Tab-separated table of C-alpha atoms in Angstrom:
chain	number	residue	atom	x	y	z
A	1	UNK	CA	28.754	56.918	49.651
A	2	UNK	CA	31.507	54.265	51.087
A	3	UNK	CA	34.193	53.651	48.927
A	4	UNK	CA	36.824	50.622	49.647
A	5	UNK	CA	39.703	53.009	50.738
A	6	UNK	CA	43.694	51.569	50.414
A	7	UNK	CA	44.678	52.773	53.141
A	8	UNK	CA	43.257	52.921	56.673
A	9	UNK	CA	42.619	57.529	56.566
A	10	UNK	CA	43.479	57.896	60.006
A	11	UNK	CA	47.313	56.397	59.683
A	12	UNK	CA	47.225	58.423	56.302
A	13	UNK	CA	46.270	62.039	58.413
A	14	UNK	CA	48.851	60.998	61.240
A	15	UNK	CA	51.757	60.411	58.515
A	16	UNK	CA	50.603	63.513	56.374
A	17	UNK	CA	50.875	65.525	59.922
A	18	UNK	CA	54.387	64.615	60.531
A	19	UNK	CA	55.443	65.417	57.337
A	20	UNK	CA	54.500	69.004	57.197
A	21	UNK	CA	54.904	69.187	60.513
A	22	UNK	CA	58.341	69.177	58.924
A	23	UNK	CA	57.443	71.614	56.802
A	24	UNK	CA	55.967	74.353	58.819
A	25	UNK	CA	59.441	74.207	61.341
A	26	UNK	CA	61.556	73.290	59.074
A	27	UNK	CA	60.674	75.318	55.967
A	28	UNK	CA	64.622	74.813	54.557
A	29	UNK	CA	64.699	71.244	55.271
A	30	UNK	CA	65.244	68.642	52.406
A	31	UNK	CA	62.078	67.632	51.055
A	32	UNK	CA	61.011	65.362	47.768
A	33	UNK	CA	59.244	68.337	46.679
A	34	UNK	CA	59.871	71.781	46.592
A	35	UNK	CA	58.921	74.646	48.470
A	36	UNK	CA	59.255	78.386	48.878
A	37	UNK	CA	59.723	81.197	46.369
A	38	UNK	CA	61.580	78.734	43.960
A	39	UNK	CA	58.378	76.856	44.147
A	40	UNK	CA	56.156	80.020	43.450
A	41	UNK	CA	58.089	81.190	40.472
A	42	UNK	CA	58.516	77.657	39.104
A	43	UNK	CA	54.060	77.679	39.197
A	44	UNK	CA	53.776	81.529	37.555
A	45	UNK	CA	51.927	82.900	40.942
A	46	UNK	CA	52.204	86.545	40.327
A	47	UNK	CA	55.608	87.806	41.229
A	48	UNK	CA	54.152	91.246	42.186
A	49	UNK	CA	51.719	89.864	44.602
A	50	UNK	CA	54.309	87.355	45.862
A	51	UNK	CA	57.458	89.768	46.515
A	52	UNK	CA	55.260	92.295	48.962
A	53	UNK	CA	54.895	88.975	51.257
A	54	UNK	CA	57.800	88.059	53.730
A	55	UNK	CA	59.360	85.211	54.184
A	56	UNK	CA	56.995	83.934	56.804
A	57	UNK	CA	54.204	83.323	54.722
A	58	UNK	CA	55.645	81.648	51.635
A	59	UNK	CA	58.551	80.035	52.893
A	60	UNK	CA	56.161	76.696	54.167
A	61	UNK	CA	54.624	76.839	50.815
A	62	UNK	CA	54.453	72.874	49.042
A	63	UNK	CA	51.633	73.358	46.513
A	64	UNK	CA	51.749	71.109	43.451
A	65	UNK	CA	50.258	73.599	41.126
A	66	UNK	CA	48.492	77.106	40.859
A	67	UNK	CA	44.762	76.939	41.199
A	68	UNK	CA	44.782	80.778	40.449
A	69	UNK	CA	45.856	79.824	36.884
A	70	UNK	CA	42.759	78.482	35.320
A	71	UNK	CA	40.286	81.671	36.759
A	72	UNK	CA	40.924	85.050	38.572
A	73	UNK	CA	39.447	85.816	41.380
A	74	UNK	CA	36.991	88.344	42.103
A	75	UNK	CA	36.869	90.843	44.309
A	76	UNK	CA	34.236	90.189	47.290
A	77	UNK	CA	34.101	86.444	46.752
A	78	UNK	CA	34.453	83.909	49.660
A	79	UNK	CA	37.033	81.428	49.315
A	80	UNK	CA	37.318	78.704	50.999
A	81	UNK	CA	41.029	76.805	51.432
A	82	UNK	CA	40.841	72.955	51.826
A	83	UNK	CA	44.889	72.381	52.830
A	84	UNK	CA	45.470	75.966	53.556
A	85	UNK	CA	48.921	74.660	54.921
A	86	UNK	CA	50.896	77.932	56.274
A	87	UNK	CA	48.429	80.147	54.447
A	88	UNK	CA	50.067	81.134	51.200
A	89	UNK	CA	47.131	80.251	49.010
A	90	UNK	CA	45.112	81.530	51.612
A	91	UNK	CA	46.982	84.942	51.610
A	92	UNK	CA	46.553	85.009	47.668
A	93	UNK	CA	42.964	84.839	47.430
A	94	UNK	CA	42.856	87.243	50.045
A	95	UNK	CA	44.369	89.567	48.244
A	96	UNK	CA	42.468	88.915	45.137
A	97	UNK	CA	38.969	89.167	47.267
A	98	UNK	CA	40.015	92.538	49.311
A	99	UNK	CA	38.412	93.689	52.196
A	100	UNK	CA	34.750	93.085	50.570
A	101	UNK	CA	35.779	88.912	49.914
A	102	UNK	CA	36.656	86.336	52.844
A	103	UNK	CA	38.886	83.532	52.573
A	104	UNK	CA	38.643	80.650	55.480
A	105	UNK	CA	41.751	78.017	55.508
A	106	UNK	CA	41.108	74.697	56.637
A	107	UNK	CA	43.882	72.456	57.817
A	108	UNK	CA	44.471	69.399	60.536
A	109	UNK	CA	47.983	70.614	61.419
A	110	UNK	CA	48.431	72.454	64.516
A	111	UNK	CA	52.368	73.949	63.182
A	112	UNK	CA	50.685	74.740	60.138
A	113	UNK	CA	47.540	76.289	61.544
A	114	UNK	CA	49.987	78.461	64.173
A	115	UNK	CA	52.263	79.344	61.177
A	116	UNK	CA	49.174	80.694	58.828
A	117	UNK	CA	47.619	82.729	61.805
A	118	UNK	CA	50.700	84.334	62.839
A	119	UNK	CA	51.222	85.197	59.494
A	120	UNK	CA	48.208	86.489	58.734
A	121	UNK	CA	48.564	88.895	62.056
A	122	UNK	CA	51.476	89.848	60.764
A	123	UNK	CA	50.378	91.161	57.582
A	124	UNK	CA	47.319	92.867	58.874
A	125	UNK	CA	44.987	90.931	56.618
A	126	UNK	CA	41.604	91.018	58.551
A	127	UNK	CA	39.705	88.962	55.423
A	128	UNK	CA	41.121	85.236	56.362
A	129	UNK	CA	40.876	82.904	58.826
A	130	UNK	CA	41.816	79.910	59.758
A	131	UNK	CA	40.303	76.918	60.797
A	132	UNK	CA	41.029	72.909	62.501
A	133	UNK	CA	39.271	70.767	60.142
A	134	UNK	CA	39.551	67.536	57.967
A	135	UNK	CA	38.945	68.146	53.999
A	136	UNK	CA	35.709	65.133	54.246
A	137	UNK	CA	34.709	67.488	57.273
A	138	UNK	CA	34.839	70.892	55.842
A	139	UNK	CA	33.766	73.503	59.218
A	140	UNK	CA	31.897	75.655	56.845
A	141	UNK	CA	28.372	76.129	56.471
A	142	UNK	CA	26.481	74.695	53.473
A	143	UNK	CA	26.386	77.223	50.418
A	144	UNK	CA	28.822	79.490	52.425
A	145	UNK	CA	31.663	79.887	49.552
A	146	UNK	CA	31.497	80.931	46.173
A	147	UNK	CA	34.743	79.293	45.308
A	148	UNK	CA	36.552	76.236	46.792
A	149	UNK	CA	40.378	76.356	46.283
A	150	UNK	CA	42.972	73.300	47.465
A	151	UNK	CA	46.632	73.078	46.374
A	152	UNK	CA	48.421	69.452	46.351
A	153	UNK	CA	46.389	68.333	49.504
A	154	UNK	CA	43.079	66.015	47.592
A	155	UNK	CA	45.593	63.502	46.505
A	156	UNK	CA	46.717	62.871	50.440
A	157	UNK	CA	43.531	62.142	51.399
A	158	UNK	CA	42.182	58.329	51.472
A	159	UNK	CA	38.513	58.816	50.734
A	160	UNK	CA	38.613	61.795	47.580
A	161	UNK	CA	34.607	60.788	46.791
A	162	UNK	CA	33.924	62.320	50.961
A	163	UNK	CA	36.177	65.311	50.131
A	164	UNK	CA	34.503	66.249	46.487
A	165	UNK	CA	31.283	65.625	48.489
A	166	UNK	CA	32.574	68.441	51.363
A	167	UNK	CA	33.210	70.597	48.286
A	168	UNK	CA	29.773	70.233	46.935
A	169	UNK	CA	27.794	70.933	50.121
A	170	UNK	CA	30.102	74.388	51.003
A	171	UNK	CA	30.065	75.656	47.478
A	172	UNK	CA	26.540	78.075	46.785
A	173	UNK	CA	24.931	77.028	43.498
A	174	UNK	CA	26.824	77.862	41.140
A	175	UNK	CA	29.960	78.346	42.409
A	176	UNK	CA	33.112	77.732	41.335
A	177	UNK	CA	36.034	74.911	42.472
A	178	UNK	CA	39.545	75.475	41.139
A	179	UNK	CA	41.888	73.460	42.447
A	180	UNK	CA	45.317	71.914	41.315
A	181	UNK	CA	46.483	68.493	42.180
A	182	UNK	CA	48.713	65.626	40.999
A	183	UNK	CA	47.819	62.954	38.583
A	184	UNK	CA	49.806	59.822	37.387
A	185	UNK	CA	49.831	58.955	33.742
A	186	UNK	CA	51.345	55.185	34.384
A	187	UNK	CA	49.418	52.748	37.167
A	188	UNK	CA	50.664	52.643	40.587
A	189	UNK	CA	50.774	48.817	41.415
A	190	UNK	CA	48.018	47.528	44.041
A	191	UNK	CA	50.907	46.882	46.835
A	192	UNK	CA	52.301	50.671	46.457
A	193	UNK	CA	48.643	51.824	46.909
A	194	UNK	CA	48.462	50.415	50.512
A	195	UNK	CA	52.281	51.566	51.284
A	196	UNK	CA	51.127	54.641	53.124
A	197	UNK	CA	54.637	55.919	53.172
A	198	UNK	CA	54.522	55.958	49.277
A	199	UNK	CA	52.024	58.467	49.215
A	200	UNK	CA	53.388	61.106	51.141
A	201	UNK	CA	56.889	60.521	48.972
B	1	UNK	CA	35.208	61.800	40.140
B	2	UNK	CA	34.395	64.999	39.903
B	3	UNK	CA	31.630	64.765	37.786
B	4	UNK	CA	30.204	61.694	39.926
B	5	UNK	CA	30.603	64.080	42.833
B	6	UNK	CA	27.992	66.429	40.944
B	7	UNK	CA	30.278	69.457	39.221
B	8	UNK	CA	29.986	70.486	35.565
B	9	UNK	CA	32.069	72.228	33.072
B	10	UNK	CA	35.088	70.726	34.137
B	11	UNK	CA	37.924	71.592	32.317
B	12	UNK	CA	42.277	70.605	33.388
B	13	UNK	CA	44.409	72.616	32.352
B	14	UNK	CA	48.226	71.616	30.845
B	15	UNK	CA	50.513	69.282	32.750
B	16	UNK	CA	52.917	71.115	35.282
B	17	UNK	CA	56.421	69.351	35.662
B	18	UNK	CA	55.873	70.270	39.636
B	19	UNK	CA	58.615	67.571	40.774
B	20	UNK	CA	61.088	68.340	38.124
B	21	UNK	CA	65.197	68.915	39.427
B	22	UNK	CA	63.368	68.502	42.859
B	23	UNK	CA	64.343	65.048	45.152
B	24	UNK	CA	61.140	62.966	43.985
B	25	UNK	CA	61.746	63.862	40.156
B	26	UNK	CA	62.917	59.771	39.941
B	27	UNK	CA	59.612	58.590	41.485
B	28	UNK	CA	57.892	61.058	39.871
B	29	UNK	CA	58.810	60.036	36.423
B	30	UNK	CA	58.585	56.170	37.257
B	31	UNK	CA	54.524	56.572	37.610
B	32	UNK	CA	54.294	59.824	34.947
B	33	UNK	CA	53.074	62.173	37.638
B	34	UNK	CA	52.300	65.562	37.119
B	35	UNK	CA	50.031	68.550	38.471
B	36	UNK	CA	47.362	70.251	36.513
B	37	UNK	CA	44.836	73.071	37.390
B	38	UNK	CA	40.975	71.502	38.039
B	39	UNK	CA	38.321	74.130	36.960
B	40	UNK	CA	34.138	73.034	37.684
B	41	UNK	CA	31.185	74.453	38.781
B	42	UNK	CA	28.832	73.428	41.254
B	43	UNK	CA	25.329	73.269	38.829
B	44	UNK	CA	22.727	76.285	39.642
């Protein structure tokens, strides 16, 4: 499926980079978004499974939403994280899945990908992973996960009908993708659409 | 999209002020954006 993109997705990936980039070293920077614990409390994640993290692992956290809010997790499900940023998501459903689940975070970042790893050393948790990869090239095999979660990171990509397909071929029959994302109620005008800068705020 | 893409029993959940007393609250609110939770399943 090719679908007449507004922006060219390579310049879009190299902008999106820098600005977590930001993120992941700068966790206390200013930002148009928020971040952090204020942002977890502010999205109802679970204060009791969010205080026994440090700092580390939620302080780089930018999700848009909760994708935990619309369906629990079960224990010994794998999870797959398209965005996984610096892992807090990722550290969430790992949680929820224990020892019997998996979780595998995917992100094109390098800070963030360093960030999540160290974290997850750091917290012992031997259930995730994470992995280099785009979102419409998913390094998971077909039918591996029974759930597909992504945070604020669909909207950032140019070509959403490649990622949705990436979904699709990961999930198993019958699995399940919760994600949580940003919509806009007015229309964004045609020359805003190409202004790559405008999309990552 | 989603359902193009081949998912079913999609549901969104409520709209999440996500940008609200945060920098981009002004741009936000110029285009109505907000966040809401996707639920669908990939058919058996």
């Amino acid at each position: 499926m090719t679908e007449n993109l507004s922006v060219d997705p390579e310049a879009l990936r190299a902008d999106v980079r820098d600005k977590y980039r930001d993120v992941a070293t700068n966790p206390h920077g200013t930002f148009h978004f928020h971040t952090g614990r204020t942002l977890t409390a502010l999205l109802g994640y679970d204060p009791v499974v969010i205080e026994a993290f440090p700092d580390r692992a939620v302080e780089s956290f930018a999700g848009v939403g909760n994708p935990f809010s619309s369906r629990d997790l079960q224990s010994g499900e794998h999870v797959v994280d398209i965005g996984s940023g610096a892992g807090f998501d990722s550290f969430v459903a790992a949680t929820a899945v224990g020892d019997s689940g998996r979780v595998v975070g995917i992100d094109m970042t390098p800070e963030m990908l360093a960030k999540s790893r160290a974290s997850a050393l750091a917290m012992e948790m031997s259930n995730v992973e994470f992995r280099d990869g785009l979102a419409e090239a998913v390094p998971v095999d077909d039918g591996w996960a029974d759930v597909v979660i992504s945070n604020g990171v669909i909207n950032l990509c140019a070509d959403k009908r490649a990622v949705f397909a990436e979904i699709h071929r990961v999930l198993r029959p019958g699995g399940t993708l919760q994600f949580a994302d940003i919509a806009n109620g007015r229309p964004v005008p045609p020359e805003a659409l190409r202004d790559i800068d405008l999309w990552t705020g | 999209m989603l359902k193009e893409s081949g998912f079913e029993n999609i549901t969104i959940g409520p709209a999440v002020d996500t940008f609200g007393g945060a920098i981009g609250e002004q741009s936000a609110r110029a285009f109505d954006v907000f966040a809401y939770a996707f639920l669908a399943t990939k058919p058996t």
